[in-house]
Short mmCIF file of C-alpha atoms in Angstrom, two decimals:
data_model
loop_
_atom_site.label_atom_id
_atom_site.label_comp_id
_atom_site.label_asym_id
_atom_site.label_seq_id
_atom_site.Cartn_x
_atom_site.Cartn_y
_atom_site.Cartn_z
CA MET Z 1 15.12 20.81 14.08
CA ASP Z 2 13.41 19.11 11.10
CA GLU Z 3 15.55 16.02 10.50
CA VAL Z 4 13.44 14.98 7.50
CA LEU Z 5 14.06 18.37 5.83
CA LEU Z 6 17.81 18.11 6.37
CA ARG Z 7 17.84 14.56 5.01
CA SER Z 8 15.90 15.60 1.92
CA LEU Z 9 18.23 18.53 1.18
CA THR Z 10 21.51 16.64 1.65
CA PRO Z 11 21.74 15.00 -1.84
CA GLY Z 12 21.11 18.29 -3.63
CA VAL Z 13 23.75 20.13 -1.60
CA LEU Z 14 26.23 17.30 -2.12
CA GLY Z 15 25.52 17.35 -5.85
CA VAL Z 16 26.27 21.08 -6.11
CA LEU Z 17 29.66 20.64 -4.46
CA VAL Z 18 30.57 17.66 -6.65
CA ARG Z 19 29.61 19.53 -9.83
CA ARG Z 20 31.75 22.46 -8.73
CA GLY Z 21 34.84 20.31 -8.59
CA ALA Z 22 34.94 18.90 -5.08
CA ASP Z 23 35.98 15.27 -4.76
CA PHE Z 24 33.28 13.19 -3.15
CA SER Z 25 34.94 12.54 0.19
CA ALA Z 26 35.77 16.20 0.80
CA ALA Z 27 32.31 17.26 -0.36
CA GLU Z 28 30.64 14.83 2.02
CA ASP Z 29 32.72 16.11 4.94
CA ALA Z 30 31.80 19.69 4.10
CA VAL Z 31 28.10 18.86 3.87
CA GLN Z 32 28.22 17.06 7.23
CA ASP Z 33 29.85 20.15 8.77
CA ALA Z 34 27.09 22.32 7.29
CA LEU Z 35 24.41 20.01 8.69
CA LEU Z 36 25.93 20.24 12.16
CA GLU Z 37 25.98 24.01 11.86
CA ALA Z 38 22.32 23.95 10.77
CA VAL Z 39 21.40 21.92 13.86
CA ARG Z 40 23.10 24.58 15.98
CA VAL Z 41 21.82 27.72 14.23
CA TRP Z 42 18.43 27.02 12.68
CA PRO Z 43 16.33 26.57 15.84
CA SER Z 44 16.94 30.20 16.80
CA ASP Z 45 17.52 31.67 13.33
CA PRO Z 46 15.84 29.60 10.58
CA PRO Z 47 16.89 30.58 7.02
CA ARG Z 48 14.43 31.67 4.37
CA ASP Z 49 16.10 29.33 1.87
CA PRO Z 50 17.40 26.22 3.70
CA LYS Z 51 19.05 24.64 0.66
CA GLY Z 52 20.78 27.85 -0.36
CA TRP Z 53 22.02 28.30 3.21
CA LEU Z 54 23.42 24.76 3.31
CA ILE Z 55 25.14 25.18 -0.07
CA THR Z 56 26.80 28.40 1.04
CA VAL Z 57 28.02 27.04 4.36
CA ALA Z 58 29.14 23.68 2.88
CA TRP Z 59 31.06 25.40 0.09
CA ARG Z 60 32.85 27.64 2.56
CA ARG Z 61 33.75 24.66 4.72
CA PHE Z 62 35.03 22.85 1.64
CA LEU Z 63 37.19 25.83 0.66
CA ASP Z 64 38.53 26.19 4.19
CA ALA Z 65 39.56 22.54 4.18
CA THR Z 66 41.13 22.52 0.72
CA ARG Z 67 43.19 25.65 1.41
CA ALA Z 68 45.02 23.68 4.07
CA ASP Z 69 46.16 20.78 1.87
CA SER Z 70 48.67 20.33 -0.91
CA ALA Z 71 46.19 21.54 -3.56
CA ARG Z 72 45.81 24.92 -1.86
CA ARG Z 73 46.69 27.20 -4.74
CA ARG Z 74 44.62 25.24 -7.27
CA ARG Z 75 41.58 25.24 -5.00
CA GLU Z 76 41.82 28.93 -4.16
CA ASP Z 77 40.90 29.71 -7.76
CA LEU Z 78 37.42 28.42 -6.94
CA VAL Z 79 36.73 31.16 -4.38
CA ASP Z 80 35.24 33.44 -7.03
CA GLU Z 81 32.71 30.75 -7.86
CA GLU Z 82 31.24 30.65 -4.37
CA PRO Z 83 27.45 30.58 -4.73
CA ALA Z 84 25.79 33.66 -3.31
CA PRO Z 85 23.16 33.26 -0.60
CA GLY Z 86 19.65 33.18 -1.94
CA PRO Z 87 17.26 30.82 -3.71
CA ALA Z 88 18.98 27.71 -5.05
CA THR Z 89 18.24 26.16 -8.41
CA ALA Z 90 15.57 23.50 -8.08
CA VAL Z 91 17.60 20.62 -9.50
CA ASP Z 92 17.18 17.06 -8.24
CA ASP Z 93 20.69 15.64 -8.14
CA THR Z 94 19.84 12.55 -6.12
CA LEU Z 95 19.61 9.96 -8.88
CA GLN Z 96 22.73 11.36 -10.56
CA LEU Z 97 24.59 11.02 -7.27
CA TYR Z 98 23.49 7.39 -7.00
CA PHE Z 99 25.16 6.72 -10.36
CA LEU Z 100 28.26 8.71 -9.51
CA CYS Z 101 28.72 6.83 -6.25
CA ALA Z 102 28.56 3.56 -8.18
CA HIS Z 103 32.04 4.48 -9.43
CA PRO Z 104 34.00 1.94 -11.52
CA SER Z 105 36.92 2.20 -9.08
CA LEU Z 106 34.74 0.65 -6.34
CA THR Z 107 33.49 -2.89 -5.96
CA PRO Z 108 29.69 -3.11 -6.18
CA SER Z 109 29.32 -3.83 -2.46
CA SER Z 110 31.52 -0.87 -1.51
CA ALA Z 111 29.70 1.42 -3.92
CA VAL Z 112 26.35 0.44 -2.43
CA ALA Z 113 27.59 0.96 1.11
CA LEU Z 114 29.08 4.37 0.30
CA THR Z 115 25.92 5.55 -1.45
CA LEU Z 116 23.63 4.38 1.34
CA ARG Z 117 25.75 6.22 3.88
CA ALA Z 118 26.50 9.43 1.97
CA VAL Z 119 23.39 9.92 -0.18
CA GLY Z 120 20.74 7.64 1.30
CA GLY Z 121 21.41 8.93 4.81
CA LEU Z 122 21.39 5.49 6.45
CA THR Z 123 23.55 4.82 9.49
CA THR Z 124 26.44 2.36 9.39
CA ARG Z 125 24.42 0.08 11.68
CA GLN Z 126 21.44 0.04 9.29
CA ILE Z 127 23.69 -0.74 6.32
CA ALA Z 128 25.49 -3.49 8.23
CA ARG Z 129 22.15 -5.06 9.12
CA ALA Z 130 21.10 -5.06 5.45
CA TYR Z 131 24.37 -6.78 4.48
CA LEU Z 132 24.30 -9.28 7.39
CA VAL Z 133 27.76 -8.20 8.60
CA PRO Z 134 29.04 -6.71 11.89
CA GLU Z 135 28.83 -2.92 12.19
CA ALA Z 136 32.63 -2.65 12.56
CA THR Z 137 33.13 -4.55 9.31
CA MET Z 138 30.78 -2.21 7.46
CA ALA Z 139 32.47 0.87 8.96
CA GLN Z 140 35.79 -0.36 7.59
CA ARG Z 141 34.25 -1.02 4.18
CA ILE Z 142 32.82 2.49 3.98
CA SER Z 143 36.12 4.01 5.10
CA ARG Z 144 37.99 2.07 2.41
CA ALA Z 145 35.49 3.24 -0.20
CA LYS Z 146 36.00 6.86 0.82
CA ARG Z 147 39.77 6.47 0.60
CA THR Z 148 39.46 4.85 -2.82
CA VAL Z 149 37.49 7.74 -4.29
CA ALA Z 150 39.39 10.49 -2.47
CA GLY Z 151 40.61 12.89 -5.13
CA VAL Z 152 38.68 11.10 -7.90
CA ARG Z 153 36.59 13.31 -10.19
CA PHE Z 154 33.17 11.72 -10.47
CA GLU Z 155 32.81 11.93 -14.23
CA GLN Z 156 32.37 8.23 -15.01
CA PRO Z 157 29.17 6.80 -13.57
CA GLY Z 158 28.75 3.24 -12.40
CA ASP Z 159 26.39 0.57 -13.72
CA VAL Z 160 22.64 0.22 -13.41
CA ALA Z 161 22.83 -2.99 -11.36
CA THR Z 162 24.66 -1.26 -8.52
CA VAL Z 163 22.21 1.66 -8.51
CA LEU Z 164 19.28 -0.77 -8.41
CA ARG Z 165 20.83 -2.54 -5.43
CA VAL Z 166 21.12 0.77 -3.59
CA LEU Z 167 17.54 1.78 -4.35
CA TYR Z 168 16.30 -1.64 -3.23
CA LEU Z 169 18.11 -1.41 0.11
CA VAL Z 170 16.92 2.17 0.66
CA PHE Z 171 13.34 1.05 0.00
CA ASN Z 172 13.68 -1.90 2.39
CA GLU Z 173 15.00 0.34 5.14
CA GLY Z 174 12.23 2.83 4.50
CA TYR Z 175 9.56 0.14 4.34
CA SER Z 176 10.42 -1.74 7.51
CA GLY Z 177 13.22 0.11 9.26
CA ASP Z 178 13.76 3.19 11.36
CA VAL Z 179 13.66 5.87 8.64
CA ASP Z 180 10.81 6.51 6.19
CA LEU Z 181 12.62 6.42 2.86
CA ALA Z 182 10.28 4.14 0.90
CA ALA Z 183 8.45 6.90 -0.96
CA GLU Z 184 11.76 8.53 -1.92
CA ALA Z 185 13.09 5.22 -3.25
CA ILE Z 186 9.94 4.79 -5.36
CA ARG Z 187 10.26 8.34 -6.71
CA LEU Z 188 13.86 7.77 -7.77
CA THR Z 189 13.08 4.38 -9.31
CA ARG Z 190 10.28 5.99 -11.33
CA GLN Z 191 12.80 8.51 -12.62
CA LEU Z 192 15.20 5.73 -13.54
CA ALA Z 193 12.46 3.72 -15.27
CA ALA Z 194 11.51 6.77 -17.32
CA ALA Z 195 15.13 7.28 -18.37
CA ILE Z 196 16.24 3.69 -18.96
CA ASP Z 197 14.43 0.91 -20.82
CA HIS Z 198 15.58 -2.01 -18.69
CA PRO Z 199 13.41 -4.95 -17.49
CA GLU Z 200 15.08 -5.11 -14.08
CA VAL Z 201 14.45 -1.40 -13.48
CA ALA Z 202 10.80 -2.08 -14.27
CA GLY Z 203 10.90 -5.16 -12.06
CA LEU Z 204 12.22 -3.18 -9.12
CA LEU Z 205 9.60 -0.47 -9.59
CA ALA Z 206 6.84 -3.10 -9.73
CA LEU Z 207 8.20 -4.77 -6.59
CA MET Z 208 8.26 -1.49 -4.68
CA LEU Z 209 4.73 -0.58 -5.75
CA LEU Z 210 3.30 -3.98 -4.85
CA HIS Z 211 4.83 -3.84 -1.38
CA HIS Z 212 3.97 -0.18 -0.83
CA ALA Z 213 0.33 -0.83 -1.79
CA ARG Z 214 -0.01 -2.98 1.36
CA ARG Z 215 1.64 -0.51 3.69
CA ALA Z 216 -1.51 0.98 5.23
CA ALA Z 217 -2.57 -2.48 6.41
CA ARG Z 218 0.80 -3.45 7.91
CA THR Z 219 0.21 -1.71 11.24
CA ALA Z 220 -2.72 -1.56 13.66
CA PRO Z 221 -3.99 1.76 15.09
CA ASP Z 222 -1.68 1.27 18.09
CA GLY Z 223 1.33 0.94 15.79
CA SER Z 224 1.77 -2.81 16.21
CA LEU Z 225 2.70 -4.97 13.21
CA VAL Z 226 -0.02 -6.92 11.42
CA PRO Z 227 1.26 -10.08 9.66
CA LEU Z 228 0.39 -10.48 5.98
CA ALA Z 229 -2.10 -13.28 6.64
CA GLU Z 230 -4.02 -11.09 9.11
CA GLN Z 231 -4.05 -7.85 7.14
CA ASP Z 232 -7.30 -6.18 6.09
CA ARG Z 233 -6.94 -6.57 2.33
CA GLY Z 234 -9.64 -3.96 1.84
CA ARG Z 235 -7.02 -1.41 2.94
CA TRP Z 236 -4.61 -2.40 0.19
CA ASP Z 237 -4.28 0.21 -2.57
CA THR Z 238 -5.73 -1.63 -5.56
CA ALA Z 239 -4.77 1.13 -8.02
CA VAL Z 240 -1.11 0.88 -7.02
CA ILE Z 241 -1.32 -2.93 -7.18
CA ALA Z 242 -2.77 -2.75 -10.68
CA GLU Z 243 0.00 -0.39 -11.78
CA GLY Z 244 2.65 -2.70 -10.35
CA VAL Z 245 1.16 -5.77 -12.05
CA VAL Z 246 1.05 -4.05 -15.46
CA ILE Z 247 4.66 -2.91 -15.13
CA LEU Z 248 5.70 -6.43 -14.09
CA GLN Z 249 3.84 -8.16 -16.92
CA THR Z 250 5.49 -5.86 -19.46
CA ALA Z 251 8.92 -6.62 -18.01
CA LEU Z 252 8.36 -10.40 -17.87
CA ALA Z 253 7.20 -10.40 -21.50
CA ARG Z 254 10.73 -9.43 -22.53
CA ASP Z 255 12.00 -12.83 -21.29
CA ARG Z 256 15.04 -11.39 -19.49
CA LEU Z 257 14.25 -12.56 -15.98
CA GLY Z 258 16.13 -10.98 -13.09
CA GLU Z 259 15.88 -11.13 -9.33
CA PHE Z 260 13.69 -8.04 -8.95
CA GLN Z 261 11.18 -9.35 -11.50
CA ALA Z 262 11.07 -12.68 -9.65
CA GLN Z 263 10.50 -10.94 -6.31
CA ALA Z 264 7.79 -8.79 -7.88
CA ALA Z 265 6.09 -11.92 -9.23
CA ILE Z 266 5.93 -13.32 -5.69
CA ALA Z 267 4.51 -10.02 -4.38
CA ALA Z 268 1.93 -10.04 -7.21
CA LEU Z 269 0.74 -13.53 -6.23
CA HIS Z 270 0.18 -12.32 -2.67
CA ALA Z 271 -1.66 -9.26 -3.97
CA ASP Z 272 -3.85 -11.40 -6.26
CA ALA Z 273 -5.20 -13.55 -3.41
CA ARG Z 274 -8.54 -12.29 -2.07
CA THR Z 275 -7.82 -14.00 1.26
CA ALA Z 276 -4.69 -15.46 2.83
CA GLY Z 277 -6.17 -18.94 2.39
CA GLU Z 278 -6.41 -18.45 -1.38
CA THR Z 279 -2.70 -17.67 -1.80
CA ASP Z 280 -1.11 -19.81 -4.52
CA TRP Z 281 1.79 -21.08 -2.41
CA VAL Z 282 2.79 -23.75 -4.93
CA GLN Z 283 3.45 -21.11 -7.56
CA ILE Z 284 5.22 -18.93 -4.99
CA VAL Z 285 7.60 -21.80 -4.22
CA GLU Z 286 8.31 -22.10 -7.94
CA TRP Z 287 9.20 -18.41 -8.11
CA TYR Z 288 11.43 -18.81 -5.06
CA ASP Z 289 13.18 -21.63 -6.92
CA GLU Z 290 13.86 -19.16 -9.76
CA LEU Z 291 15.01 -16.53 -7.29
CA THR Z 292 17.35 -19.00 -5.58
CA ARG Z 293 18.85 -19.88 -8.94
CA LEU Z 294 19.41 -16.19 -9.70
CA THR Z 295 20.82 -15.11 -6.35
CA ASP Z 296 21.72 -18.13 -4.18
CA SER Z 297 20.87 -15.82 -1.26
CA PRO Z 298 20.46 -17.31 2.23
CA VAL Z 299 17.66 -14.82 2.90
CA VAL Z 300 15.83 -16.04 -0.21
CA ARG Z 301 16.25 -19.63 1.01
CA LEU Z 302 14.81 -18.63 4.38
CA ASN Z 303 11.75 -17.10 2.73
CA ARG Z 304 11.45 -20.16 0.52
CA ALA Z 305 11.31 -22.36 3.64
CA VAL Z 306 8.26 -20.40 4.79
CA ALA Z 307 6.61 -20.85 1.38
CA VAL Z 308 7.37 -24.59 1.40
CA GLY Z 309 5.84 -24.78 4.87
CA GLU Z 310 2.64 -23.25 3.50
CA ALA Z 311 2.56 -25.31 0.31
CA ASP Z 312 3.64 -28.71 1.64
CA GLY Z 313 3.06 -28.46 5.37
CA PRO Z 314 5.07 -27.13 8.35
CA ARG Z 315 7.30 -30.19 8.67
CA ALA Z 316 8.46 -29.78 5.09
CA GLY Z 317 9.22 -26.13 5.89
CA LEU Z 318 11.15 -27.13 9.02
CA ALA Z 319 13.20 -29.60 6.97
CA GLU Z 320 14.15 -26.80 4.58
CA LEU Z 321 14.93 -24.55 7.54
CA ALA Z 322 17.23 -27.13 9.12
CA ALA Z 323 19.60 -26.80 6.17
CA LEU Z 324 20.10 -23.06 6.78
CA ASP Z 325 22.39 -21.17 9.14
CA GLY Z 326 20.58 -20.53 12.42
CA ALA Z 327 22.32 -17.15 12.72
CA LEU Z 328 20.38 -15.76 9.76
CA PRO Z 329 18.19 -12.77 10.69
CA ARG Z 330 14.61 -13.90 11.40
CA HIS Z 331 15.60 -17.59 11.26
CA THR Z 332 14.35 -18.06 14.82
CA ALA Z 333 11.08 -16.26 14.08
CA VAL Z 334 10.46 -18.51 11.07
CA ALA Z 335 11.20 -21.58 13.17
CA ALA Z 336 8.72 -20.37 15.80
CA TYR Z 337 6.00 -19.87 13.19
CA LEU Z 338 6.51 -23.31 11.61
CA HIS Z 339 6.58 -25.06 15.00
CA GLU Z 340 3.32 -23.31 15.92
CA ARG Z 341 1.70 -24.49 12.70
CA ASP Z 342 2.95 -28.00 13.48
CA GLY Z 343 1.22 -27.87 16.89
CA ASP Z 344 4.34 -27.67 19.05
CA LEU Z 345 3.23 -24.63 21.04
CA ALA Z 346 5.82 -24.92 23.81
CA THR Z 347 8.73 -24.83 21.37
CA ALA Z 348 7.07 -22.09 19.35
CA ALA Z 349 6.55 -19.90 22.43
CA ARG Z 350 10.19 -20.31 23.45
CA LEU Z 351 11.40 -19.50 19.96
CA TYR Z 352 9.13 -16.43 19.63
CA ALA Z 353 10.62 -15.07 22.86
CA GLU Z 354 14.14 -15.77 21.62
CA ALA Z 355 13.38 -14.13 18.26
CA ALA Z 356 12.03 -11.06 20.05
CA ARG Z 357 15.39 -10.57 21.75
CA LYS Z 358 17.09 -10.62 18.33
CA ALA Z 359 14.57 -8.38 16.55
CA PRO Z 360 16.09 -5.54 14.46
CA ASN Z 361 13.50 -2.95 15.45
CA LEU Z 362 11.04 -2.16 18.21
CA ALA Z 363 7.87 -2.92 16.24
CA GLU Z 364 9.08 -6.40 15.31
CA ARG Z 365 10.27 -7.08 18.85
CA ASP Z 366 6.88 -6.14 20.28
CA HIS Z 367 5.07 -8.31 17.73
CA LEU Z 368 7.18 -11.37 18.53
CA THR Z 369 6.82 -10.78 22.27
CA ARG Z 370 3.04 -10.74 21.87
CA GLN Z 371 3.19 -13.97 19.88
CA ALA Z 372 5.12 -15.66 22.68
CA ALA Z 373 2.69 -14.32 25.30
CA ARG Z 374 -0.30 -15.53 23.26
CA LEU Z 375 1.02 -19.08 23.13
CA ASN Z 376 2.06 -19.07 26.78
CA ALA Z 377 -1.46 -18.01 27.68
CA ARG Z 378 -2.73 -21.06 25.80
CA GLY Z 379 -0.57 -23.32 27.93
CA GLY Z 380 2.50 -23.42 25.73
CA ARG Z 381 4.93 -23.01 28.68
#
């Protein structure tokens, strides 16, 4: 069963049901039922038109469900509109669904969580990790969001800021997580940038491109992670970097700075350095100061501590780190790196091993384990 194919078809199928009058929660349930049926049937009897098959099955499941509730007679009028099996219209509903899920009746955080789960295809665990909350808390948030929009006709879209937040989290999960969604996030952000003249949309697109340009160098042939400072910069996609820089410069010229533009500026400074040693860390710290002012995010402060450690020395970075919550994701890994740079190999080795146990994915865990082993081999026990 091609999981990537099913994931790619889900937004379009969901969009068809919503446009035909299904409320979002019922439509999502029907699509999930259709996906389960596809997993069961397709291996032995693959359809000629997968999307058309999913639309047909999902619509029937939706009708079966609605006939059983209090709106039975009203919903039965929709039977005649059941789409016939066969080729489906090639319409990309994904970006529209992102806006519809950012419904005014939802808080921004709930709208993002609902969209990531229903349209982005992320698991509750992946979303919880992105929000730095327990999985049970996120499950409750998503359930509340579904109840809030149950029966709501999605005719009033949400705001751009919420959609940007969703696209950013989808890209992050695709760039460094378990599911490859980065290219899809870039595609949708390009669509949004073409439709909306907004500096933060441009900033997000620039940020995605600048990160994606380095992707080929992020892993070794054996699949292991390669830290930024050790990457072969000859493998970076200079054309994509140039495109990202031009988009960013145009956005910054409008003097309406936002968090995505600030993050893109930091990524551009990394991309501009011919070697890791030539990185302008002083200017990067200044951009992190702007980003902290805009977001007051603990994750931003953690990244700023790393930049301070590079610009002003590891002890200055450790002083910044001491002011942050030790439970922050990757806090221990940052502490290990700064202690290593300060020459305290025994502490660094211990912290690398501890960070490995907390790592959010296998590749990161293996990288941190190797770092601990490297220092132990040098006598850091």
